[in-house]
Amino acid sequence: GVLRGKVYSMKEGPNLDVSASFLRRLSQEISDFEAYTNEMTDMFEEHINKCINKTKHVIFTTMKQYFKAHQESKPKAPEIAVHGSFATKLWLPSSDIDMVVMGVSSKRTGKTAGELLSEATRMLQIIAGGLEKESWVANVMMITTSNMPVIKFNSTVKKGDVQYQFPFDVSIDPGATPDLPGFTHAHTGLPAKEMINHFLSVMPEFRAIMLVL
């Protein structure tokens, strides 16, 4: 359980006195909710991974076709990573699946922060166009007014007579480097993923608390 079988007392000020039985019930409810989310994750994980792989395929093929059509050299394929709650095992059935595309910017030397962000936004619009052509993708929406441009869409998977729909967010790392003063659009998804996974490794109880919060 969350409290590992211990009985805790909690007092804060003269008017607050939480009983041990209340804490035990609360701990049990949190443990039950964690078990429920584990069941949901196990149920949907295979379907979500299929959607992730299909999304990666669309991104790779769309960008390859774009660079070939425009005769732009690209030294390597973009790197695509999953971050956020699905990558940290904090996913809930109502959560988005977050993905980030890296390595799509051309040489960054001499480019301003605005130019890097504009280039990343252009690449994201190209990816959105590729996703809109797919029958398993619905409700594609491009958001460019946020600090980090993002594509939002729903990915559908049909199994028998049941159709599952999962919300996705795809963003692009503009390729910010420390030698660009004033750059405020660096992608923080992967560093946050590493930090949360570290916390989970040293304090497993952190997961149950975060799921409830």
CSV table of C-alpha atoms in Angstrom, one decimal:
chain,number,residue,atom,x,y,z
A,1,GLY,CA,0.0,0.0,0.0
A,2,VAL,CA,0.9,3.6,-0.3
A,3,LEU,CA,1.7,3.9,3.4
A,4,ARG,CA,3.5,0.5,3.5
A,5,GLY,CA,1.4,-0.8,6.4
A,6,LYS,CA,2.5,1.9,8.8
A,7,VAL,CA,0.1,4.1,10.8
A,8,TYR,CA,0.8,7.8,10.5
A,9,SER,CA,-0.5,10.6,12.6
A,10,MET,CA,-1.0,14.0,11.0
A,11,LYS,CA,-1.5,17.2,13.0
A,12,GLU,CA,-1.3,20.8,11.7
A,13,GLY,CA,-2.5,23.5,14.0
A,14,PRO,CA,-4.9,23.1,16.9
A,15,ASN,CA,-8.0,22.2,14.9
A,16,LEU,CA,-6.7,19.4,12.6
A,17,ASP,CA,-6.5,15.8,13.8
A,18,VAL,CA,-6.5,13.1,11.2
A,19,SER,CA,-7.2,9.6,12.6
A,20,ALA,CA,-5.2,6.5,11.7
A,21,SER,CA,-8.3,4.8,10.4
A,22,PHE,CA,-8.9,7.7,8.0
A,23,LEU,CA,-5.3,7.4,6.7
A,24,ARG,CA,-5.6,3.7,6.3
A,25,ARG,CA,-8.8,4.1,4.2
A,26,LEU,CA,-7.2,6.9,2.2
A,27,SER,CA,-4.2,4.7,1.5
A,28,GLN,CA,-6.4,1.8,0.4
A,29,GLU,CA,-8.4,4.0,-1.9
A,30,ILE,CA,-5.2,5.3,-3.5
A,31,SER,CA,-3.9,1.8,-3.9
A,32,ASP,CA,-7.2,0.6,-5.4
A,33,PHE,CA,-7.0,3.5,-7.9
A,34,GLU,CA,-3.4,2.7,-8.8
A,35,ALA,CA,-4.5,-0.9,-9.4
A,36,TYR,CA,-7.3,0.3,-11.6
A,37,THR,CA,-5.0,2.5,-13.7
A,38,ASN,CA,-2.6,-0.5,-14.1
A,39,GLU,CA,-5.4,-2.6,-15.5
A,40,MET,CA,-6.4,0.2,-17.9
A,41,THR,CA,-2.8,0.6,-19.0
A,42,ASP,CA,-2.4,-3.1,-19.6
A,43,MET,CA,-5.6,-3.2,-21.5
A,44,PHE,CA,-4.7,-0.3,-23.9
A,45,GLU,CA,-0.9,-0.4,-24.0
A,46,GLU,CA,-0.8,-2.7,-27.1
A,47,HIS,CA,-3.3,-0.5,-29.0
A,48,ILE,CA,-1.5,2.7,-28.0
A,49,ASN,CA,1.9,1.4,-29.1
A,50,LYS,CA,0.4,0.5,-32.5
A,51,CYS,CA,-0.8,4.1,-32.8
A,52,ILE,CA,2.6,5.4,-31.8
A,53,ASN,CA,4.3,3.2,-34.5
A,54,LYS,CA,1.8,4.3,-37.2
A,55,THR,CA,2.4,7.9,-36.2
A,56,LYS,CA,6.2,7.5,-36.5
A,57,HIS,CA,5.8,5.9,-39.9
A,58,VAL,CA,3.7,8.9,-41.1
A,59,ILE,CA,6.2,11.3,-39.8
A,60,PHE,CA,9.2,9.5,-41.4
A,61,THR,CA,7.5,9.1,-44.8
A,62,THR,CA,6.0,12.6,-44.9
A,63,MET,CA,9.3,14.3,-44.2
A,64,LYS,CA,11.2,12.0,-46.6
A,65,GLN,CA,8.8,12.9,-49.4
A,66,TYR,CA,9.0,16.6,-48.6
A,67,PHE,CA,12.8,16.8,-48.6
A,68,LYS,CA,12.9,14.7,-51.8
A,69,ALA,CA,10.4,17.0,-53.6
A,70,HIS,CA,12.2,20.1,-52.5
A,71,GLN,CA,15.6,18.7,-53.2
A,72,GLU,CA,16.7,19.5,-49.7
A,73,SER,CA,19.5,17.4,-48.3
A,74,LYS,CA,18.9,15.7,-45.0
A,75,PRO,CA,21.8,14.0,-43.3
A,76,LYS,CA,19.8,11.7,-41.1
A,77,ALA,CA,16.2,10.7,-40.3
A,78,PRO,CA,14.5,12.6,-37.5
A,79,GLU,CA,14.4,11.1,-34.1
A,80,ILE,CA,11.0,10.5,-32.5
A,81,ALA,CA,10.5,10.0,-28.8
A,82,VAL,CA,7.5,9.5,-26.5
A,83,HIS,CA,7.4,11.6,-23.4
A,84,GLY,CA,4.8,12.6,-20.9
A,85,SER,CA,2.5,10.4,-18.8
A,86,PHE,CA,2.6,7.4,-21.1
A,87,ALA,CA,6.4,7.3,-21.1
A,88,THR,CA,6.6,7.7,-17.3
A,89,LYS,CA,3.8,5.1,-16.4
A,90,LEU,CA,1.6,7.9,-15.1
A,91,TRP,CA,-0.9,7.6,-18.0
A,92,LEU,CA,-4.6,7.7,-17.3
A,93,PRO,CA,-7.4,6.8,-19.8
A,94,SER,CA,-8.1,10.5,-20.2
A,95,SER,CA,-4.5,11.4,-20.9
A,96,ASP,CA,-2.8,12.4,-24.1
A,97,ILE,CA,0.1,10.5,-25.6
A,98,ASP,CA,2.9,13.0,-26.1
A,99,MET,CA,5.5,12.6,-28.9
A,100,VAL,CA,8.4,14.9,-29.9
A,101,VAL,CA,10.2,15.0,-33.2
A,102,MET,CA,13.9,16.0,-33.1
A,103,GLY,CA,16.6,16.6,-35.7
A,104,VAL,CA,14.4,18.2,-38.4
A,105,SER,CA,16.1,21.6,-38.4
A,106,SER,CA,18.8,22.3,-40.9
A,107,LYS,CA,22.1,23.9,-39.7
A,108,ARG,CA,21.4,26.1,-36.7
A,109,THR,CA,24.5,28.3,-37.0
A,110,GLY,CA,23.6,32.0,-37.4
A,111,LYS,CA,19.9,31.4,-37.0
A,112,THR,CA,17.9,33.5,-34.6
A,113,ALA,CA,15.4,32.0,-32.1
A,114,GLY,CA,12.5,33.2,-34.2
A,115,GLU,CA,14.0,31.5,-37.4
A,116,LEU,CA,14.4,28.2,-35.6
A,117,LEU,CA,10.9,28.3,-34.2
A,118,SER,CA,9.5,29.3,-37.6
A,119,GLU,CA,11.3,26.4,-39.3
A,120,ALA,CA,10.0,23.9,-36.6
A,121,THR,CA,6.5,25.2,-37.1
A,122,ARG,CA,6.8,24.7,-40.9
A,123,MET,CA,7.9,21.1,-40.4
A,124,LEU,CA,5.0,20.5,-38.0
A,125,GLN,CA,2.5,21.8,-40.6
A,126,ILE,CA,4.0,19.3,-43.1
A,127,ILE,CA,3.6,16.5,-40.7
A,128,ALA,CA,0.0,17.6,-39.9
A,129,GLY,CA,-0.8,17.4,-43.7
A,130,GLY,CA,0.5,13.9,-43.8
A,131,LEU,CA,-1.6,12.8,-40.8
A,132,GLU,CA,-4.7,14.3,-42.3
A,133,LYS,CA,-4.5,11.8,-45.1
A,134,GLU,CA,-4.7,8.8,-42.8
A,135,SER,CA,-8.0,7.0,-42.3
A,136,TRP,CA,-7.1,6.2,-38.6
A,137,VAL,CA,-6.5,9.8,-37.8
A,138,ALA,CA,-9.3,12.2,-36.8
A,139,ASN,CA,-9.7,15.8,-35.6
A,140,VAL,CA,-6.2,17.1,-36.6
A,141,MET,CA,-5.6,20.5,-35.1
A,142,MET,CA,-2.5,22.6,-35.4
A,143,ILE,CA,-1.7,25.0,-32.5
A,144,THR,CA,1.0,27.6,-33.3
A,145,THR,CA,0.1,30.2,-30.7
A,146,SER,CA,1.5,28.3,-27.8
A,147,ASN,CA,5.1,28.6,-26.6
A,148,MET,CA,5.8,25.2,-28.2
A,149,PRO,CA,3.8,24.5,-31.5
A,150,VAL,CA,1.9,21.2,-31.4
A,151,ILE,CA,-0.3,19.0,-33.5
A,152,LYS,CA,-3.3,17.5,-31.7
A,153,PHE,CA,-5.3,14.6,-33.1
A,154,ASN,CA,-7.1,11.5,-32.3
A,155,SER,CA,-5.8,8.1,-33.3
A,156,THR,CA,-8.3,5.3,-33.7
A,157,VAL,CA,-7.9,1.5,-33.4
A,158,LYS,CA,-10.6,-0.9,-34.1
A,159,LYS,CA,-10.7,-4.3,-32.5
A,160,GLY,CA,-13.7,-6.4,-33.5
A,161,ASP,CA,-16.8,-4.2,-33.1
A,162,VAL,CA,-15.0,-2.0,-30.6
A,163,GLN,CA,-13.2,1.2,-31.7
A,164,TYR,CA,-10.7,2.8,-29.4
A,165,GLN,CA,-9.7,6.5,-29.7
A,166,PHE,CA,-6.6,8.0,-28.2
A,167,PRO,CA,-5.7,11.7,-28.1
A,168,PHE,CA,-2.1,12.5,-29.3
A,169,ASP,CA,0.1,15.6,-29.1
A,170,VAL,CA,3.0,15.8,-31.5
A,171,SER,CA,5.5,18.6,-31.1
A,172,ILE,CA,8.9,19.5,-32.6
A,173,ASP,CA,12.1,20.3,-30.7
A,174,PRO,CA,13.3,23.5,-32.6
A,175,GLY,CA,16.9,22.5,-31.9
A,176,ALA,CA,17.7,25.2,-29.4
A,177,THR,CA,21.3,25.4,-28.2
A,178,PRO,CA,22.8,27.4,-25.2
A,179,ASP,CA,24.7,29.7,-27.6
A,180,LEU,CA,21.4,31.3,-28.7
A,181,PRO,CA,20.8,34.0,-26.1
A,182,GLY,CA,17.2,34.6,-25.2
A,183,PHE,CA,15.9,31.4,-26.7
A,184,THR,CA,12.8,30.4,-24.7
A,185,HIS,CA,11.3,27.7,-26.8
A,186,ALA,CA,13.5,24.7,-25.8
A,187,HIS,CA,11.5,21.5,-25.5
A,188,THR,CA,11.4,20.3,-21.9
A,189,GLY,CA,9.4,17.0,-22.4
A,190,LEU,CA,12.4,14.6,-22.4
A,191,PRO,CA,14.3,16.2,-19.5
A,192,ALA,CA,11.0,16.1,-17.5
A,193,LYS,CA,10.6,12.4,-18.4
A,194,GLU,CA,14.1,11.6,-17.1
A,195,MET,CA,13.5,13.6,-13.9
A,196,ILE,CA,10.2,11.8,-13.2
A,197,ASN,CA,11.6,8.4,-14.0
A,198,HIS,CA,14.4,9.1,-11.5
A,199,PHE,CA,11.9,10.1,-8.8
A,200,LEU,CA,10.0,6.9,-9.5
A,201,SER,CA,13.1,4.8,-9.2
A,202,VAL,CA,14.1,6.1,-5.8
A,203,MET,CA,10.5,6.6,-4.4
A,204,PRO,CA,8.0,4.2,-5.9
A,205,GLU,CA,5.2,5.8,-3.7
A,206,PHE,CA,5.6,8.9,-5.9
A,207,ARG,CA,3.7,7.2,-8.7
A,208,ALA,CA,0.5,6.6,-6.7
A,209,ILE,CA,0.5,10.1,-5.4
A,210,MET,CA,0.9,11.6,-8.8
A,211,LEU,CA,-1.8,9.4,-10.3
A,212,VAL,CA,-4.2,10.8,-7.7
A,213,LEU,CA,-3.1,14.4,-8.1
